[in-house]
XYZ file of C-alpha atoms in Angstrom:
765
model
C 15.857 -38.556 -161.669
C 16.872 -36.705 -164.841
C 19.734 -34.246 -164.350
C 17.498 -31.484 -165.734
C 15.146 -31.977 -162.788
C 17.725 -30.912 -160.194
C 16.646 -27.527 -158.869
C 18.873 -24.996 -157.149
C 21.991 -25.517 -159.300
C 23.194 -23.187 -162.081
C 21.631 -23.754 -165.518
C 24.982 -24.815 -166.998
C 25.271 -27.805 -164.662
C 22.764 -29.864 -166.661
C 24.655 -29.188 -169.900
C 27.977 -29.982 -168.247
C 26.723 -33.289 -166.820
C 25.316 -34.347 -170.194
C 28.698 -33.585 -171.803
C 30.206 -35.896 -169.185
C 27.784 -38.627 -170.208
C 25.511 -38.261 -167.174
C 21.839 -38.196 -168.189
C 20.244 -39.244 -164.915
C 21.201 -39.448 -161.251
C 22.006 -42.625 -159.380
C 19.383 -43.484 -156.724
C 21.582 -42.255 -153.797
C 22.223 -38.992 -155.659
C 18.500 -38.551 -156.291
C 17.825 -39.231 -152.605
C 20.338 -36.518 -151.669
C 18.620 -34.042 -153.980
C 15.262 -34.919 -152.448
C 16.832 -34.366 -149.005
C 17.707 -30.808 -150.072
C 21.434 -31.034 -150.861
C 21.040 -28.509 -153.711
C 18.853 -26.256 -151.570
C 21.366 -25.640 -148.791
C 20.285 -28.412 -146.421
C 22.852 -30.465 -144.490
C 23.091 -34.187 -145.205
C 25.142 -37.208 -144.207
C 25.537 -39.489 -147.238
C 26.533 -43.022 -146.259
C 26.743 -44.728 -149.626
C 29.176 -47.195 -151.248
C 32.327 -46.189 -153.100
C 31.638 -45.484 -156.803
C 27.983 -44.645 -156.093
C 28.338 -40.931 -156.790
C 29.396 -39.178 -153.570
C 31.465 -36.585 -155.412
C 28.546 -35.464 -157.571
C 26.446 -34.995 -154.429
C 29.201 -32.717 -153.112
C 29.369 -30.829 -156.402
C 25.618 -30.183 -156.430
C 25.862 -28.735 -152.913
C 28.903 -26.569 -153.657
C 27.786 -25.273 -157.044
C 24.314 -24.368 -155.764
C 25.956 -22.487 -152.872
C 28.201 -20.595 -155.302
C 25.224 -19.841 -157.545
C 23.519 -18.226 -154.539
C 26.562 -15.968 -154.166
C 28.278 -18.032 -151.515
C 31.569 -19.852 -151.015
C 32.208 -23.602 -150.613
C 34.916 -25.614 -148.873
C 35.798 -29.225 -149.688
C 37.757 -30.924 -146.857
C 39.880 -33.939 -147.798
C 41.916 -36.250 -145.545
C 45.052 -36.405 -147.736
C 47.154 -33.943 -149.710
C 47.102 -36.375 -152.633
C 43.314 -36.188 -152.635
C 43.465 -32.390 -152.624
C 45.470 -32.505 -155.836
C 43.082 -35.053 -157.349
C 39.990 -33.006 -156.486
C 41.586 -29.797 -157.750
C 42.036 -31.411 -161.158
C 38.484 -32.750 -161.068
C 36.927 -29.392 -160.129
C 39.052 -27.472 -162.648
C 36.343 -28.180 -165.250
C 34.099 -25.684 -163.417
C 36.456 -22.816 -164.170
C 35.105 -22.784 -167.736
C 31.839 -21.619 -166.120
C 33.500 -18.837 -164.057
C 33.706 -20.904 -160.857
C 37.184 -20.324 -159.418
C 38.915 -23.120 -157.499
C 41.796 -22.891 -155.010
C 43.813 -25.510 -153.132
C 45.544 -25.146 -149.757
C 47.413 -27.915 -147.941
C 50.713 -26.820 -146.352
C 52.330 -23.818 -144.613
C 50.468 -23.845 -141.336
C 51.355 -20.236 -140.466
C 49.683 -18.833 -143.569
C 46.333 -17.044 -143.195
C 45.395 -17.948 -146.778
C 44.038 -14.496 -147.608
C 44.584 -15.193 -151.326
C 41.787 -17.777 -151.116
C 39.232 -15.027 -150.432
C 38.673 -14.642 -154.168
C 38.001 -18.338 -154.769
C 34.500 -19.801 -155.029
C 35.484 -23.387 -154.159
C 38.411 -24.179 -151.861
C 39.934 -27.647 -151.446
C 41.988 -28.230 -148.298
C 43.031 -30.850 -145.779
C 41.409 -30.729 -142.349
C 44.740 -29.689 -140.793
C 45.028 -26.780 -143.202
C 41.467 -25.627 -142.502
C 42.162 -25.828 -138.767
C 45.271 -23.677 -139.199
C 43.370 -21.155 -141.328
C 40.781 -20.776 -138.572
C 43.566 -20.347 -135.995
C 45.270 -17.700 -138.111
C 42.086 -15.743 -138.705
C 41.489 -16.269 -142.420
C 38.738 -13.668 -143.016
C 36.973 -15.608 -145.771
C 36.098 -18.425 -143.342
C 33.247 -16.184 -142.128
C 31.793 -16.221 -145.658
C 31.461 -19.993 -146.047
C 28.017 -21.250 -146.981
C 28.785 -24.913 -147.675
C 31.349 -27.331 -146.252
C 31.858 -30.827 -147.612
C 33.706 -33.344 -145.451
C 34.966 -36.246 -147.559
C 35.663 -39.570 -145.804
C 34.027 -38.242 -142.635
C 34.413 -41.637 -140.932
C 38.023 -40.578 -140.317
C 36.845 -38.667 -137.237
C 37.393 -42.127 -135.743
C 41.140 -41.941 -136.461
C 43.075 -41.389 -133.194
C 45.688 -39.127 -134.761
C 43.808 -37.052 -137.287
C 40.153 -37.442 -136.376
C 40.024 -34.837 -133.584
C 41.230 -32.111 -135.951
C 38.424 -32.855 -138.402
C 35.871 -33.011 -135.597
C 36.904 -29.725 -133.973
C 37.257 -27.987 -137.331
C 33.693 -28.876 -138.324
C 32.444 -27.728 -134.904
C 34.279 -24.394 -135.253
C 33.024 -23.772 -138.775
C 29.445 -24.422 -137.625
C 29.995 -22.048 -134.693
C 31.307 -19.311 -136.998
C 28.513 -19.815 -139.537
C 25.309 -20.929 -137.754
C 23.491 -21.497 -141.074
C 26.342 -23.453 -142.629
C 25.397 -26.351 -144.889
C 27.447 -29.455 -143.983
C 27.662 -32.364 -146.422
C 29.399 -35.364 -144.833
C 30.383 -38.231 -147.130
C 31.498 -41.772 -146.366
C 31.176 -45.304 -147.641
C 31.616 -46.922 -144.236
C 29.834 -45.400 -141.259
C 28.333 -47.899 -138.848
C 26.414 -45.185 -136.970
C 25.473 -42.815 -139.776
C 22.291 -41.823 -137.942
C 24.288 -40.682 -134.917
C 26.601 -38.663 -137.199
C 23.569 -37.037 -138.820
C 22.207 -36.185 -135.382
C 25.487 -34.510 -134.422
C 25.461 -32.395 -137.589
C 21.701 -31.638 -137.553
C 21.602 -33.230 -140.990
C 19.311 -35.434 -143.043
C 20.571 -38.992 -143.501
C 20.955 -40.535 -146.950
C 21.819 -44.168 -146.265
C 22.037 -46.543 -149.221
C 23.753 -49.789 -150.229
C 23.102 -49.226 -153.945
C 26.057 -49.528 -156.326
C 26.168 -48.949 -160.089
C 27.828 -52.324 -160.571
C 27.669 -55.405 -158.384
C 30.275 -55.877 -155.684
C 30.624 -59.445 -154.507
C 32.553 -60.001 -151.293
C 33.825 -63.315 -150.054
C 36.729 -65.530 -149.071
C 39.146 -67.588 -151.149
C 39.690 -71.034 -149.679
C 40.936 -74.209 -151.314
C 40.059 -74.226 -155.014
C 37.083 -71.893 -154.818
C 35.798 -68.425 -154.014
C 33.116 -68.513 -151.317
C 30.884 -65.427 -151.535
C 28.779 -63.881 -148.837
C 25.560 -64.547 -150.737
C 26.212 -68.297 -150.470
C 27.405 -68.758 -154.059
C 30.741 -70.285 -155.019
C 33.031 -70.080 -158.004
C 35.888 -72.395 -158.868
C 39.344 -70.810 -158.967
C 42.103 -73.360 -159.363
C 45.311 -72.716 -157.407
C 48.258 -74.513 -159.003
C 50.603 -76.678 -156.985
C 53.372 -74.075 -157.315
C 51.097 -71.072 -156.859
C 50.089 -68.963 -153.909
C 46.378 -68.054 -153.745
C 47.093 -64.381 -154.518
C 49.024 -65.346 -157.638
C 46.130 -67.508 -158.816
C 43.657 -64.648 -158.269
C 45.864 -62.211 -160.219
C 46.280 -64.729 -163.041
C 42.533 -65.300 -163.200
C 41.807 -61.563 -163.168
C 44.306 -60.890 -165.959
C 42.598 -63.526 -168.089
C 39.495 -61.293 -167.979
C 41.537 -58.131 -168.685
C 41.104 -56.893 -165.116
C 43.399 -55.383 -162.507
C 44.042 -56.469 -158.920
C 44.741 -54.481 -155.771
C 46.328 -56.534 -152.973
C 46.362 -55.181 -149.416
C 49.089 -56.408 -147.045
C 50.073 -55.352 -143.540
C 53.595 -53.927 -143.919
C 55.901 -52.195 -146.343
C 58.197 -55.195 -146.526
C 55.269 -57.446 -147.386
C 54.063 -54.980 -150.031
C 57.453 -55.014 -151.735
C 57.805 -58.780 -151.442
C 54.307 -59.410 -152.805
C 54.851 -57.044 -155.739
C 58.092 -58.782 -156.712
C 56.394 -62.191 -156.680
C 53.241 -61.013 -158.457
C 55.320 -59.309 -161.161
C 56.180 -62.791 -162.445
C 52.446 -63.356 -162.955
C 51.547 -59.937 -164.362
C 54.288 -59.965 -167.020
C 52.523 -62.849 -168.772
C 49.456 -60.650 -169.267
C 51.211 -57.828 -171.138
C 51.117 -57.070 -174.853
C 54.034 -55.547 -176.769
C 52.723 -51.984 -176.551
C 52.235 -52.282 -172.791
C 55.770 -53.612 -172.399
C 57.149 -50.571 -174.232
C 55.096 -48.164 -172.125
C 56.086 -49.910 -168.905
C 59.769 -49.781 -169.855
C 59.459 -45.991 -170.225
C 57.547 -45.788 -166.948
C 60.261 -47.780 -165.172
C 62.885 -45.297 -166.360
C 60.730 -42.423 -165.111
C 60.581 -44.098 -161.688
C 64.361 -44.554 -161.613
C 64.691 -40.841 -162.297
C 62.701 -39.920 -159.188
C 65.404 -41.000 -156.745
C 68.630 -42.966 -156.771
C 67.658 -45.463 -154.073
C 67.141 -49.184 -153.727
C 63.402 -48.569 -153.247
C 63.264 -46.730 -156.563
C 65.192 -49.479 -158.351
C 63.040 -52.258 -156.863
C 59.867 -50.403 -157.817
C 61.102 -49.843 -161.380
C 61.936 -53.553 -161.729
C 58.382 -54.477 -160.703
C 56.784 -51.860 -162.949
C 58.752 -53.174 -165.911
C 56.705 -56.388 -165.495
C 53.351 -54.685 -164.889
C 53.302 -54.777 -161.059
C 54.034 -52.238 -158.325
C 54.076 -51.656 -154.588
C 52.651 -48.611 -152.837
C 53.408 -47.477 -149.279
C 54.477 -44.423 -147.298
C 58.175 -45.190 -147.851
C 57.754 -44.409 -151.542
C 58.254 -40.800 -152.552
C 55.193 -38.728 -153.445
C 56.273 -38.803 -157.096
C 56.551 -42.599 -156.981
C 53.059 -42.906 -155.536
C 51.557 -40.501 -158.063
C 53.101 -42.361 -161.011
C 51.843 -45.716 -159.729
C 48.321 -44.448 -159.032
C 47.983 -42.907 -162.505
C 49.305 -46.005 -164.290
C 47.072 -48.308 -162.241
C 43.983 -46.208 -163.003
C 44.906 -46.471 -166.696
C 45.225 -50.274 -166.253
C 48.801 -50.152 -167.556
C 50.010 -51.534 -164.222
C 48.021 -54.715 -163.647
C 48.544 -55.365 -159.943
C 49.516 -53.204 -156.970
C 50.485 -54.536 -153.532
C 49.752 -51.815 -150.994
C 49.527 -51.053 -147.314
C 46.028 -50.032 -146.119
C 46.665 -46.296 -146.503
C 45.839 -46.590 -150.221
C 42.255 -47.372 -149.223
C 41.859 -43.954 -147.605
C 40.073 -42.228 -150.447
C 42.612 -42.088 -153.301
C 40.872 -43.018 -156.551
C 42.441 -46.393 -157.388
C 39.652 -48.784 -158.370
C 40.362 -52.301 -159.624
C 38.443 -55.343 -160.821
C 39.422 -57.339 -157.770
C 40.608 -56.420 -154.299
C 42.434 -58.992 -152.204
C 42.783 -58.369 -148.478
C 45.678 -60.762 -148.015
C 46.580 -59.753 -144.465
C 43.663 -59.113 -142.107
C 45.885 -58.761 -139.043
C 48.632 -56.245 -138.393
C 51.064 -55.556 -135.583
C 49.764 -53.384 -132.747
C 52.066 -52.042 -130.060
C 49.082 -51.556 -127.760
C 48.047 -55.183 -128.204
C 51.642 -56.416 -127.992
C 51.228 -58.495 -131.153
C 49.073 -59.044 -134.217
C 45.587 -57.563 -134.049
C 42.645 -58.006 -136.468
C 41.793 -55.049 -138.678
C 38.514 -53.311 -137.988
C 35.493 -54.071 -140.159
C 35.496 -50.413 -141.226
C 39.075 -50.683 -142.545
C 38.417 -53.904 -144.419
C 35.230 -52.530 -145.973
C 37.164 -49.431 -147.082
C 39.613 -51.714 -148.877
C 36.844 -53.831 -150.391
C 35.136 -50.713 -151.702
C 38.016 -50.175 -154.137
C 36.716 -53.084 -156.258
C 34.847 -52.299 -159.452
C 34.859 -49.196 -161.652
C 31.624 -48.118 -163.382
C 32.036 -48.099 -167.135
C 35.140 -50.265 -167.007
C 34.333 -53.355 -164.964
C 31.327 -55.656 -165.386
C 31.550 -56.408 -161.667
C 33.799 -55.968 -158.663
C 35.037 -58.682 -156.336
C 36.691 -58.313 -152.936
C 38.279 -61.339 -151.320
C 39.919 -62.332 -148.074
C 42.148 -65.424 -147.897
C 41.556 -68.382 -145.566
C 43.943 -71.201 -144.720
C 41.388 -73.501 -143.099
C 37.683 -74.158 -143.078
C 37.427 -72.661 -139.588
C 39.156 -69.508 -140.800
C 36.782 -69.368 -143.772
C 33.826 -69.297 -141.375
C 35.575 -66.753 -139.150
C 36.284 -64.344 -142.017
C 32.739 -64.562 -143.343
C 31.387 -63.772 -139.874
C 33.983 -61.155 -138.944
C 34.084 -59.141 -142.170
C 31.840 -60.267 -145.038
C 28.566 -60.406 -143.140
C 29.443 -57.761 -140.523
C 28.522 -54.076 -140.441
C 31.259 -51.477 -139.846
C 31.860 -50.472 -136.245
C 30.340 -47.200 -135.008
C 32.523 -44.148 -135.590
C 33.717 -42.901 -132.208
C 35.270 -39.571 -131.306
C 38.903 -39.596 -130.195
C 38.922 -35.964 -129.062
C 39.549 -36.813 -125.398
C 43.024 -38.179 -126.169
C 45.552 -36.062 -124.310
C 47.521 -34.736 -127.335
C 44.316 -33.790 -129.141
C 42.671 -32.050 -126.205
C 45.691 -29.955 -125.231
C 46.230 -28.880 -128.856
C 42.636 -27.966 -129.571
C 41.828 -26.383 -126.203
C 44.754 -24.004 -126.592
C 43.708 -23.178 -130.160
C 40.106 -22.623 -129.054
C 41.226 -20.114 -126.406
C 43.897 -18.444 -128.582
C 41.556 -17.945 -131.534
C 38.877 -16.335 -129.351
C 36.277 -19.092 -129.444
C 36.162 -19.283 -125.656
C 37.420 -17.094 -122.804
C 36.326 -19.149 -119.796
C 35.987 -22.716 -118.614
C 32.219 -22.491 -119.093
C 32.625 -21.157 -122.645
C 35.048 -23.972 -123.468
C 32.562 -26.549 -122.272
C 29.797 -24.832 -124.218
C 31.883 -24.991 -127.403
C 32.908 -28.614 -126.826
C 29.250 -29.486 -126.389
C 29.002 -29.030 -130.161
C 31.482 -31.846 -130.867
C 30.788 -35.485 -131.617
C 32.674 -36.361 -128.426
C 30.162 -34.492 -126.287
C 27.219 -36.187 -127.982
C 28.767 -39.607 -127.389
C 30.566 -39.275 -124.050
C 29.152 -36.255 -122.243
C 28.957 -38.206 -119.006
C 30.962 -41.008 -117.460
C 29.748 -44.608 -117.756
C 28.171 -44.528 -114.288
C 26.317 -41.284 -114.996
C 28.305 -39.539 -112.270
C 31.401 -37.412 -112.907
C 31.270 -35.447 -116.144
C 33.943 -36.959 -118.355
C 34.288 -33.859 -120.529
C 34.766 -31.546 -117.550
C 37.409 -33.836 -116.058
C 39.428 -33.875 -119.295
C 39.093 -30.113 -119.775
C 40.227 -29.330 -116.216
C 43.300 -31.558 -116.490
C 44.230 -30.014 -119.831
C 43.783 -26.418 -118.632
C 46.029 -27.189 -115.674
C 48.758 -28.458 -118.024
C 48.496 -25.407 -120.288
C 48.659 -23.048 -117.309
C 51.667 -24.821 -115.787
C 53.578 -24.365 -119.050
C 52.631 -20.663 -119.365
C 50.482 -21.097 -122.470
C 47.367 -19.665 -120.785
C 46.503 -17.358 -117.900
C 43.544 -18.285 -115.723
C 41.838 -15.618 -113.679
C 38.283 -14.484 -114.080
C 38.793 -15.319 -117.737
C 40.952 -17.831 -119.607
C 43.350 -16.139 -122.015
C 46.245 -17.332 -124.125
C 49.605 -15.794 -123.243
C 51.797 -14.352 -125.985
C 53.634 -17.657 -125.940
C 50.356 -19.561 -126.170
C 49.263 -17.498 -129.173
C 52.585 -18.265 -130.863
C 52.306 -22.001 -130.202
C 48.766 -22.105 -131.578
C 49.704 -20.092 -134.670
C 52.664 -22.393 -135.333
C 50.307 -25.407 -135.234
C 52.446 -27.111 -132.610
C 51.375 -29.649 -130.045
C 51.831 -27.655 -126.802
C 53.900 -30.540 -125.437
C 56.273 -30.162 -128.413
C 56.578 -26.469 -127.617
C 57.245 -27.239 -123.941
C 59.964 -29.745 -124.901
C 61.629 -27.228 -127.220
C 61.445 -24.399 -124.667
C 62.913 -26.619 -121.926
C 65.741 -27.540 -124.285
C 66.505 -23.867 -124.885
C 67.755 -23.579 -121.300
C 70.999 -25.178 -122.542
C 70.928 -23.605 -126.004
C 73.463 -20.774 -125.873
C 75.558 -22.319 -128.670
C 73.552 -25.338 -129.831
C 75.003 -27.721 -132.387
C 73.151 -28.949 -135.439
C 72.865 -32.452 -133.988
C 71.614 -31.058 -130.685
C 68.857 -29.108 -132.425
C 67.885 -32.035 -134.640
C 67.686 -34.266 -131.574
C 65.591 -31.695 -129.726
C 62.895 -31.534 -132.409
C 63.112 -35.299 -133.000
C 61.996 -36.046 -129.451
C 58.844 -33.912 -129.685
C 55.406 -35.551 -130.114
C 55.099 -33.912 -133.537
C 57.998 -35.956 -134.957
C 57.523 -39.627 -135.765
C 60.862 -41.091 -134.724
C 62.723 -43.851 -136.539
C 62.375 -47.240 -134.906
C 65.363 -48.944 -133.325
C 66.159 -52.099 -135.252
C 67.963 -55.135 -133.916
C 71.469 -54.050 -132.934
C 70.639 -50.320 -132.983
C 70.409 -49.948 -129.214
C 74.087 -50.668 -128.626
C 75.212 -48.495 -131.550
C 73.158 -45.463 -130.569
C 73.868 -45.854 -126.864
C 77.591 -45.518 -127.635
C 76.901 -42.563 -129.917
C 74.722 -40.893 -127.282
C 77.525 -41.012 -124.727
C 80.097 -39.819 -127.261
C 77.999 -36.760 -128.120
C 76.214 -36.240 -124.808
C 77.564 -32.697 -124.512
C 75.591 -31.666 -127.604
C 72.170 -32.625 -126.235
C 69.736 -29.914 -125.202
C 68.422 -31.387 -121.996
C 69.599 -34.166 -119.705
C 69.917 -37.665 -121.108
C 67.800 -40.158 -119.120
C 69.366 -43.081 -117.307
C 69.641 -46.404 -119.117
C 67.586 -47.849 -116.260
C 64.625 -45.712 -117.334
C 63.910 -48.195 -120.100
C 61.095 -46.459 -121.969
C 62.490 -42.920 -121.750
C 65.973 -44.064 -122.731
C 64.643 -45.996 -125.723
C 62.726 -42.913 -126.891
C 65.882 -40.843 -126.456
C 67.840 -43.256 -128.657
C 65.079 -43.321 -131.299
C 65.286 -39.527 -131.406
C 69.074 -39.891 -131.640
C 68.734 -42.148 -134.671
C 66.317 -39.704 -136.307
C 68.628 -36.766 -135.565
C 71.622 -38.622 -136.969
C 69.728 -39.284 -140.197
C 68.900 -35.571 -140.463
C 72.545 -34.716 -139.778
C 73.628 -37.069 -142.568
C 71.139 -35.421 -144.916
C 72.431 -31.958 -143.981
C 75.999 -33.221 -144.516
C 75.148 -34.041 -148.152
C 75.210 -37.815 -147.809
C 73.577 -39.359 -150.874
C 69.935 -40.323 -150.538
C 70.600 -43.947 -151.441
C 73.249 -44.229 -148.714
C 70.869 -42.721 -146.147
C 68.102 -45.105 -147.212
C 70.403 -48.108 -146.820
C 71.984 -46.945 -143.550
C 68.668 -46.313 -141.793
C 66.472 -48.872 -143.525
C 64.048 -46.283 -144.892
C 62.565 -45.299 -148.236
C 62.772 -41.971 -150.070
C 59.300 -41.044 -148.791
C 60.490 -41.524 -145.201
C 63.529 -39.318 -145.772
C 61.426 -36.576 -147.329
C 58.863 -36.838 -144.561
C 61.452 -36.514 -141.778
C 63.190 -33.639 -143.571
C 59.957 -31.693 -144.102
C 58.842 -32.252 -140.516
C 62.242 -31.215 -139.129
C 62.201 -28.055 -141.249
C 58.745 -27.161 -139.937
C 59.653 -27.887 -136.288
C 62.912 -25.940 -136.531
C 60.995 -23.030 -138.043
C 58.666 -23.208 -135.054
C 61.665 -23.409 -132.710
C 63.106 -20.330 -134.386
C 59.864 -18.427 -133.767
C 59.742 -19.571 -130.138
C 63.353 -18.518 -129.581
C 62.539 -15.105 -131.042
C 59.481 -14.830 -128.794
C 61.670 -15.599 -125.769
C 64.466 -13.237 -126.878
C 67.126 -15.966 -127.019
C 70.536 -15.637 -128.687
C 70.246 -19.021 -130.381
C 67.904 -17.821 -133.164
C 70.726 -17.668 -135.713
C 71.957 -21.178 -134.930
C 68.414 -22.551 -135.210
C 67.883 -20.783 -138.531
C 71.159 -22.227 -139.813
C 70.138 -25.759 -138.798
C 66.739 -25.282 -140.448
C 68.229 -24.059 -143.724
C 70.704 -26.926 -143.783
C 68.028 -29.572 -143.340
C 65.717 -27.778 -145.778
C 68.271 -27.958 -148.575
C 70.317 -30.948 -147.376
C 73.619 -29.061 -147.529
C 76.614 -27.961 -145.503
C 76.615 -24.454 -144.083
C 78.695 -23.022 -146.918
C 76.048 -23.993 -149.495
C 72.960 -22.527 -147.804
C 72.895 -19.334 -149.863
C 73.525 -21.077 -153.187
C 71.105 -23.955 -152.577
C 68.317 -21.455 -151.931
C 68.300 -20.391 -155.591
C 65.293 -21.917 -157.335
C 66.333 -24.930 -159.398
C 69.698 -25.447 -157.706
C 69.298 -27.775 -154.723
C 71.865 -29.847 -152.880
C 73.867 -31.584 -155.657
C 73.914 -28.780 -158.183
C 74.949 -26.393 -155.398
C 77.959 -28.573 -154.598
C 78.979 -28.756 -158.271
C 78.712 -24.999 -158.684
C 80.608 -24.385 -155.437
C 83.411 -26.711 -156.508
C 83.612 -24.787 -159.789
C 84.164 -21.533 -157.872
C 80.577 -20.223 -157.862
C 80.055 -20.021 -154.101
C 77.113 -17.642 -153.500
C 73.946 -16.335 -155.089
C 75.837 -13.132 -155.892
C 78.583 -15.152 -157.610
C 75.940 -16.958 -159.659
C 74.380 -13.665 -160.691
C 77.707 -12.539 -162.196
C 79.059 -15.984 -163.152
C 80.786 -16.951 -166.391
C 78.097 -18.864 -168.295
C 80.596 -21.411 -169.581
C 81.566 -22.279 -166.003
C 77.934 -22.666 -164.959
C 77.161 -24.818 -167.994
C 80.154 -27.005 -167.264
C 79.252 -27.410 -163.600
C 75.714 -28.381 -164.610
C 77.040 -31.031 -167.005
C 76.202 -29.230 -170.200
C 72.457 -29.073 -169.515
C 71.682 -25.794 -171.225
C 68.033 -25.477 -170.231
C 68.840 -26.205 -166.578
C 71.659 -23.636 -166.658
C 69.376 -20.999 -168.210
C 66.689 -21.563 -165.584
C 69.199 -21.375 -162.727
C 70.821 -18.191 -164.024
C 67.445 -16.586 -164.611
C 66.370 -17.429 -161.048
C 69.590 -15.887 -159.712
C 69.039 -12.657 -161.679
C 71.835 -13.069 -164.232
C 71.762 -10.272 -166.802
C 72.028 -12.676 -169.769
C 71.006 -16.264 -168.947
C 70.746 -17.377 -172.600
C 72.948 -20.401 -173.347
C 72.944 -20.258 -177.139
C 76.474 -20.809 -178.516
C 77.911 -21.284 -174.997
C 80.470 -24.101 -174.669
C 80.877 -25.771 -171.258
C 84.110 -24.927 -169.443
C 85.848 -28.315 -169.264
C 87.579 -27.433 -165.986
C 84.188 -26.959 -164.316
C 82.696 -30.297 -165.373
C 82.373 -32.525 -162.284
C 83.685 -36.063 -162.222
C 81.002 -38.708 -162.779
C 80.567 -40.460 -159.451
C 77.994 -41.612 -156.958
C 75.860 -38.561 -157.687
C 75.282 -39.735 -161.246
C 73.017 -38.413 -163.961
C 69.996 -40.309 -162.736
C 69.465 -37.878 -159.874
C 69.230 -34.733 -162.029
C 65.467 -34.897 -162.260
C 64.846 -34.390 -158.547
C 67.948 -32.805 -157.095
C 66.496 -29.320 -157.265
C 65.269 -29.877 -153.754
C 61.488 -30.020 -154.045
C 59.564 -33.030 -152.865
C 57.348 -32.940 -155.937
C 53.873 -34.372 -156.265
C 51.296 -33.004 -153.866
C 54.001 -31.094 -151.968
C 54.165 -28.705 -154.896
C 50.691 -27.415 -154.083
C 51.983 -24.689 -151.777
C 55.736 -25.140 -151.674
C 55.725 -25.854 -147.939
C 54.694 -29.102 -146.342
C 54.783 -31.048 -143.114
C 54.545 -34.696 -144.020
C 53.402 -35.812 -140.609
C 50.402 -33.518 -140.956
C 47.783 -34.376 -143.453
C 49.411 -37.348 -145.008
C 49.868 -41.070 -144.341
């Protein structure tokens, strides 16, 4: 189908597509147009990665805007929101305004009312609905990218309920659901009252198979020789072979440690495939990575990048991940070893994908468990970029002939599992039932059940397996009882949220987190910082640090030493599971206390065995939970509000109490605040009236930094021309060396900069 034959879209779209080199639509795109995607009809598009899903979404959104409507693009990750914002920015030349929203879950997002296309994570959309964003009523088109993630136990229910609510608000809403791996796409289309576009067409061939011995064994029965040297591992041989054809390789492993180890080994292979210009560019890139954070993770990553390799996992900072993704897309970095989260939609195609580890540890299984077919197919779909690769290959690795047969049967020849709703999980149901009542979607048990009938869960599990007791009613009744017991709802003739329930829903808290915090407040007349950090660390909304070998004894001793600071009674050591959770929360709280005591990031990373991304994630989550605790304390009229606010500000900036005011100045942050304080500039007011020579000295002679800081503080003359640093204010060069200047201003960078407020456990992996 020629692009000029697409009806329903603005006239400029054809011209724009031709400028982008698109003369005709791919077959799946043409099928979507024929199904009415540009005419306002709902569709489920189950088509392979790189087959044009984004253009299908654009045709739907731009036609909706052309009809005078508004479109919403829901993404699973904040990183994807940033990526899509850049991609859609081209439409602004045609007077289509684009906005992005990802963080700050108390914000109603009224500023988005003037935007034609809005990009947001499912969690953000859910919070906007809860907080009554008025423009939600005006939506005409909603695109759900990676819709198979409704199957995810942690994040899927939010996407599912959000889609159901948006369809309830706007009965004529067009829903465009996109995925490369839906085993039951027809069932999904039935749930959404949508037409199904189901295709296996790809613009370039993707061959999937298994490496075993000295050959690649493909699913179509063909083979190709690939010699593995006597001193080589199979992955190294695959990378070497791919480099010989000027291709890149993406290797999926099952843990962060394995990702780092694989990258270090594969760097010795990738360095042989670099030319002189690439070596120079990679040397600069390695220095940029070192500037992100002064940690062992940063140094290890830079060493790999210097040789053309990298690792990618959640322990890396957002800036690290962004740098690696960009360089890999540009084929400057030749090989990336990653955990499976990189397969979740971020645009990182490669010539070859290697699924090295097809099992990972599962606590539920008590050991190693095979990955799902859906997950493996998501990884495999990263192979092959149209216009860059002549083909794509995705390979698993076998150690025996029996394993070769098993992998072909289990993954290569298998279809993805059906997507199944996880809404009935206890945390999901209590969170979303409260939000449904608090936001006015339902005011009775019957109305709740009527609303939930519109979810995927109801269509799949409306009745128990024996056709007797209604499963949905049983779950709803148990959840309503919990919410009533904890004073979040009142149940009489109607079901209504209490003032407390409204607050909990607005704060985007799991009601069990709110109950834990409120119970802890009973002992919170003069709470300590550690006590407050421990309180929020033991809520379901905080992912606690794991106890490593030897940690139990250390943190048991610490727990008894500081027992008086806890908000709530410490469980007995004989209550194994509860006590272990208590100690994990203790470890998390101690890390937050170290951060708020200005311990260097590299020392924290080494002490707790975490990466800079983990530190940032825990800090952001703690700040959010303490902000929620502050609101709850205010709602309950407690005297501890000031202490909670103090603890929140300290963890937000990573500073002692005396630096809170100074660190809050834009561009200052934890280390610059300490240097200024030590030079006698102790408050924002002091900075506003400060001697410029003292400020310049404290900031190590960095004139532009000093100007920006003084301007942010409101100094009457921030200009640093002809100013000489005061030598007495220059700090000694020590552990907080120059390499940290680039990030010490306190922001988490990357996608976190989209709104300035973020909760890393929400909407990110």
